[in-house]
Coordinates of C-alpha atoms in Angstrom, one line a residue:
X4 CA 2.6 -4.5 -55.6
X5 CA -0.5 -5.0 -53.5
X6 CA -3.3 -7.3 -54.9
X7 CA -6.5 -8.9 -53.6
X8 CA -6.0 -11.8 -51.3
X9 CA -8.1 -14.1 -49.2
X10 CA -6.9 -14.6 -45.6
X11 CA -8.4 -17.2 -43.3
X12 CA -8.4 -16.8 -39.5
X13 CA -9.3 -19.8 -37.4
X14 CA -10.2 -19.7 -33.7
X15 CA -9.4 -23.1 -32.2
X16 CA -11.4 -22.5 -29.1
X17 CA -13.9 -20.0 -30.6
X18 CA -12.5 -17.1 -28.6
X19 CA -11.4 -14.1 -30.7
X20 CA -9.1 -13.0 -27.9
X21 CA -7.5 -16.5 -27.6
X22 CA -5.2 -18.3 -30.0
X23 CA -5.7 -17.2 -33.6
X24 CA -4.4 -19.1 -36.6
X25 CA -4.0 -17.0 -39.8
X26 CA -3.1 -18.1 -43.3
X27 CA -3.4 -17.0 -46.9
X28 CA -5.5 -19.8 -48.5
X29 CA -3.1 -20.3 -51.4
X30 CA 0.2 -20.4 -49.4
X31 CA 1.8 -22.9 -47.1
X32 CA 2.9 -20.4 -44.4
X33 CA 0.8 -20.2 -41.2
X34 CA 0.9 -17.6 -38.4
X35 CA -0.3 -18.4 -34.9
X36 CA -1.0 -15.7 -32.4
X37 CA -0.7 -16.9 -28.8
X38 CA -1.7 -14.8 -25.7
X39 CA 0.8 -15.5 -23.0
X40 CA -2.0 -16.7 -20.8
X41 CA -2.7 -19.4 -23.4
X42 CA 0.8 -20.6 -23.9
X43 CA 0.0 -24.0 -22.3
X44 CA -2.6 -24.5 -25.0
X45 CA -0.1 -23.9 -27.7
X46 CA 2.4 -26.2 -26.1
X47 CA -0.2 -29.0 -26.4
X48 CA -0.6 -28.4 -30.2
X49 CA 1.4 -30.4 -32.7
X50 CA 2.7 -27.1 -34.2
X51 CA 4.7 -26.5 -31.1
X52 CA 7.3 -28.9 -32.3
X53 CA 7.9 -27.1 -35.7
X54 CA 10.9 -25.1 -36.9
X55 CA 9.9 -21.4 -37.2
X56 CA 10.2 -17.7 -36.7
X57 CA 8.7 -16.1 -33.6
X58 CA 8.0 -12.6 -32.4
X59 CA 7.2 -11.5 -28.8
X60 CA 5.2 -8.3 -28.3
X61 CA 4.7 -6.2 -25.3
X62 CA 5.0 -2.6 -23.9
X63 CA 7.5 -0.6 -21.8
X64 CA 5.9 -0.3 -18.4
X65 CA 7.1 3.3 -18.0
X66 CA 6.6 4.9 -21.4
X67 CA 4.0 2.6 -22.9
X68 CA 6.1 2.2 -26.1
X69 CA 5.7 -1.0 -28.0
X70 CA 8.5 -3.5 -27.6
X71 CA 9.3 -6.7 -29.5
X72 CA 11.8 -9.5 -29.6
X73 CA 12.4 -11.6 -32.8
X74 CA 14.0 -15.0 -32.9
X75 CA 14.1 -18.4 -34.6
X76 CA 14.2 -21.9 -33.4
X77 CA 14.0 -25.6 -34.3
X78 CA 11.3 -26.1 -31.7
X79 CA 8.8 -23.3 -31.2
X80 CA 7.2 -24.7 -28.0
X81 CA 10.5 -25.2 -26.2
X82 CA 11.8 -21.8 -27.1
X83 CA 8.6 -20.0 -26.1
X84 CA 8.6 -21.8 -22.7
X85 CA 12.2 -20.5 -22.2
X86 CA 11.0 -17.0 -22.9
X87 CA 8.0 -17.4 -20.6
X88 CA 10.4 -18.2 -17.8
X89 CA 13.1 -15.7 -18.7
X90 CA 11.4 -12.6 -20.3
X91 CA 8.8 -10.4 -18.5
X92 CA 7.9 -7.7 -21.1
X93 CA 5.8 -9.7 -23.6
X94 CA 2.1 -10.6 -23.5
X95 CA 1.6 -12.1 -27.0
X96 CA 3.7 -14.4 -29.1
X97 CA 3.3 -14.9 -32.9
X98 CA 4.9 -17.8 -34.6
X99 CA 5.4 -18.5 -38.3
X100 CA 5.7 -22.0 -39.5
X101 CA 5.2 -24.2 -42.6
X102 CA 2.1 -26.3 -43.0
X103 CA 4.2 -28.8 -45.0
X104 CA 7.1 -28.9 -42.5
X105 CA 9.3 -27.5 -45.3
X106 CA 11.0 -24.8 -43.2
X107 CA 14.6 -25.7 -42.2
X108 CA 16.9 -24.1 -39.7
X109 CA 18.7 -22.5 -42.6
X110 CA 15.4 -20.9 -43.7
X111 CA 14.8 -19.8 -40.1
X112 CA 18.2 -18.1 -39.6
X113 CA 17.7 -16.1 -42.8
X114 CA 14.1 -15.1 -41.9
X115 CA 15.3 -14.1 -38.4
X116 CA 18.0 -11.8 -39.9
X117 CA 15.6 -10.3 -42.4
X118 CA 12.8 -9.8 -39.8
X119 CA 15.1 -8.0 -37.3
X120 CA 16.6 -5.8 -40.1
X121 CA 13.2 -4.8 -41.4
X122 CA 11.7 -4.2 -37.9
X123 CA 14.7 -2.0 -37.0
X124 CA 14.3 -0.1 -40.3
X125 CA 10.5 0.4 -39.8
X126 CA 11.1 1.6 -36.2
X127 CA 7.5 0.8 -35.1
X128 CA 8.7 -0.6 -31.8
X129 CA 11.8 -0.9 -29.6
X130 CA 13.6 -4.2 -30.4
X131 CA 14.8 -6.2 -27.4
X132 CA 17.3 -7.9 -29.6
X133 CA 20.8 -6.7 -28.8
X134 CA 21.9 -6.7 -32.4
X135 CA 20.6 -7.2 -35.9
X136 CA 23.2 -9.9 -36.4
X137 CA 25.2 -10.8 -39.5
X138 CA 23.5 -11.7 -42.7
X139 CA 23.7 -15.5 -43.0
X140 CA 25.1 -17.2 -46.1
X141 CA 22.1 -18.5 -47.9
X142 CA 22.0 -20.0 -51.4
X143 CA 20.3 -17.7 -53.9
X144 CA 17.4 -20.0 -54.5
X145 CA 16.7 -20.4 -50.8
X146 CA 17.0 -16.6 -50.3
X147 CA 14.4 -16.0 -52.9
X148 CA 12.1 -18.5 -51.2
X149 CA 12.7 -16.9 -47.8
X150 CA 11.8 -13.4 -49.1
X151 CA 8.5 -14.8 -50.5
X152 CA 7.8 -16.5 -47.2
X153 CA 8.6 -13.2 -45.4
X154 CA 6.1 -11.3 -47.5
X155 CA 3.4 -13.7 -46.4
X156 CA 4.5 -13.3 -42.7
X157 CA 4.4 -9.6 -43.1
X158 CA 0.8 -9.6 -44.6
X159 CA -0.4 -11.9 -41.8
X160 CA 1.2 -10.0 -39.0
X161 CA -0.3 -6.7 -40.3
X162 CA -3.7 -8.4 -40.7
X163 CA -3.6 -9.5 -37.0
X164 CA -2.7 -6.0 -35.9
X165 CA 1.1 -6.1 -35.7
X166 CA 2.5 -4.1 -38.6
X167 CA 6.0 -4.4 -37.2
X168 CA 7.7 -4.4 -40.6
X169 CA 5.7 -1.5 -42.1
X170 CA 7.2 1.9 -41.9
X171 CA 4.8 4.6 -40.6
X172 CA 5.5 6.6 -43.8
X173 CA 6.7 4.9 -47.1
X174 CA 10.1 6.1 -48.2
X175 CA 11.5 5.0 -51.6
X176 CA 9.5 1.8 -51.4
X177 CA 11.4 0.1 -54.2
X178 CA 14.8 0.8 -52.5
X179 CA 13.5 -0.6 -49.2
X180 CA 12.4 -3.9 -50.7
X181 CA 15.8 -4.6 -52.2
X182 CA 17.6 -3.6 -49.1
X183 CA 19.1 -0.2 -50.0
X184 CA 18.9 2.5 -47.4
X185 CA 15.8 4.8 -47.5
X186 CA 15.9 8.5 -47.5
X187 CA 15.9 10.2 -44.0
X188 CA 13.0 12.5 -45.0
X189 CA 10.2 11.4 -47.3
X190 CA 9.7 13.6 -50.4
X191 CA 6.7 16.0 -50.4
X192 CA 3.4 14.5 -51.1
X193 CA -0.1 15.7 -52.0
X194 CA -1.2 14.0 -48.8
X195 CA 1.1 16.2 -46.6
X196 CA -0.4 18.6 -44.0
X197 CA 1.3 21.4 -42.3
X198 CA 1.2 23.3 -39.0
X199 CA 3.1 26.5 -39.5
X200 CA 3.2 29.7 -37.4
X201 CA 5.8 31.7 -35.5
X202 CA 6.3 28.8 -33.0
X203 CA 6.1 25.8 -35.3
X204 CA 7.0 24.3 -38.7
X205 CA 5.6 20.8 -38.8
X206 CA 4.7 18.4 -41.5
X207 CA 2.5 15.3 -41.2
X208 CA 0.4 12.8 -43.0
X209 CA -3.0 11.4 -42.2
X210 CA -2.9 7.6 -42.8
X211 CA -4.7 4.4 -42.0
X212 CA -2.7 4.1 -38.8
X213 CA -3.5 7.6 -37.6
X214 CA -1.7 10.9 -37.9
X215 CA 2.1 10.8 -38.4
X216 CA 4.3 13.9 -37.7
X217 CA 7.4 13.5 -39.9
X218 CA 11.0 13.7 -38.7
X219 CA 12.5 17.1 -39.0
X220 CA 9.3 18.9 -37.9
X221 CA 9.6 21.3 -35.0
X222 CA 7.3 23.0 -32.5
X223 CA 7.0 24.9 -29.3
X224 CA 9.6 23.8 -26.7
X225 CA 7.9 25.3 -23.7
X226 CA 4.3 24.2 -23.0
X227 CA 1.7 26.6 -21.7
X228 CA 1.0 26.2 -18.0
X229 CA -2.4 24.6 -18.5
X230 CA -0.8 21.9 -20.6
X231 CA 1.8 21.0 -18.0
X232 CA 0.9 17.9 -16.0
X233 CA -1.7 16.6 -18.5
X234 CA -1.5 13.1 -20.0
X235 CA -0.3 14.5 -23.4
X236 CA 2.4 16.5 -21.6
X237 CA 3.6 13.4 -19.8
X238 CA 3.8 11.6 -23.1
X239 CA 5.8 14.5 -24.5
X240 CA 8.3 14.2 -21.7
X241 CA 8.6 10.5 -22.1
X242 CA 9.2 10.9 -25.8
X243 CA 12.0 13.4 -25.1
X244 CA 13.6 10.9 -22.6
X245 CA 13.2 8.1 -25.2
X246 CA 15.0 10.2 -27.9
X247 CA 12.0 10.6 -30.2
X248 CA 11.9 14.3 -29.5
X249 CA 14.6 16.8 -28.5
X250 CA 14.8 20.3 -27.2
X251 CA 17.0 22.4 -29.4
X252 CA 17.2 26.0 -28.2
X253 CA 13.5 27.2 -28.2
X254 CA 12.3 24.3 -30.5
X255 CA 10.9 20.9 -29.9
X256 CA 12.4 18.8 -32.7
X257 CA 11.0 15.5 -34.0
X258 CA 14.0 13.2 -34.5
X259 CA 11.9 10.5 -36.1
X260 CA 8.4 10.0 -37.5
X261 CA 6.0 9.9 -34.6
X262 CA 2.5 8.2 -34.6
X263 CA -0.5 9.8 -32.9
X264 CA -4.0 8.3 -32.7
X265 CA -5.6 11.6 -33.7
X266 CA -4.7 14.8 -35.5
X267 CA -5.4 16.8 -32.4
X268 CA -3.0 14.7 -30.3
X269 CA -0.4 15.5 -33.0
X270 CA -1.0 19.2 -33.0
X271 CA -1.1 19.3 -29.2
X272 CA 2.4 17.8 -29.1
X273 CA 3.7 20.3 -31.7
X274 CA 2.0 23.4 -30.1
X275 CA 2.5 22.5 -26.4
X276 CA -1.2 23.3 -25.7
X277 CA -4.7 22.0 -26.3
X278 CA -5.6 22.3 -30.0
X279 CA -8.1 21.2 -32.6
X280 CA -6.0 19.2 -35.1
X281 CA -8.7 19.0 -37.7
X282 CA -8.4 22.7 -38.2
X283 CA -4.8 23.2 -37.2
X284 CA -3.4 20.9 -39.9
X285 CA -3.7 22.4 -43.4
X286 CA -2.6 21.2 -46.9
X287 CA -0.5 23.1 -49.3
X288 CA -3.5 25.1 -50.6
X289 CA -4.6 26.1 -47.1
X290 CA -7.5 23.7 -46.7
X291 CA -7.9 22.2 -43.3
X292 CA -7.7 18.5 -42.7
X293 CA -11.4 18.7 -41.8
X294 CA -12.2 20.3 -45.2
X295 CA -10.1 17.8 -47.1
X296 CA -11.6 14.7 -45.4
X297 CA -15.1 16.1 -45.4
X298 CA -15.4 15.5 -41.7
X299 CA -17.5 17.9 -39.6
X300 CA -16.1 17.9 -36.0
X301 CA -17.3 19.8 -32.9
X302 CA -15.2 22.7 -32.0
X303 CA -12.5 21.8 -29.4
X304 CA -11.6 24.5 -27.0
X305 CA -8.0 25.6 -27.3
X306 CA -5.8 27.1 -24.6
X307 CA -5.2 30.8 -25.1
X308 CA -1.5 31.6 -25.4

């Protein structure tokens, strides 16, 4: 259950785009964000010799999709140096360690397994790890400690803008926390919005992260001519190639929850044309997203079909 917390972010060199050290003031776990360009600075820090969990973040050059690699090590600096020499995709590393040197390699192995499992389940990004691995044997007391440590890491990662363990849409939250499989499709919610016509039947949610079109939604398979070749159209094709969307007869089917920065980008994808998402998406009573949120937006020209 969420509750108020105080998080401290320290900038060692005063640059908010440089190394950032985040911690919850009442806990011993610390998270350090390291731009690849500043790796040498981290290697000179005493924390580089710690046992810890690390995450590498970057993007796919072709699709722009987020990518990540998760690992653990007995020496953070040495392992990041290896990945600097051997992996191209990443541009930021985040390492989690103990201020009291209390993390052991056993802790790290369990945290690595848990982190990979949760990241794979959340599906926020493509994992570069070849497998989720086997759950390591860990004494019950240590497992409980690791799960508490993991919660802190999750909060700090999200605070720094990397919510890799947070699903786009919450599904059976209690089940997910204890490791049981979540439902494929979330239950209906008062926060759901719909885009329904003869060429679409899509459901989505407007969240802090943007607009999410839910798995199982479908829209127009063939885009209108004026939409072909645009940036949204190219994204559409890339998502089909990546397996996020599929063409099934005359429908464009969403195979997983898909995040968009704006409601209009989401309705464009569903409709295969330029749209105004603030008026296209409607709740169960027929109110537009614009009406529900109280946001007055200028009219966006839509392509005539």
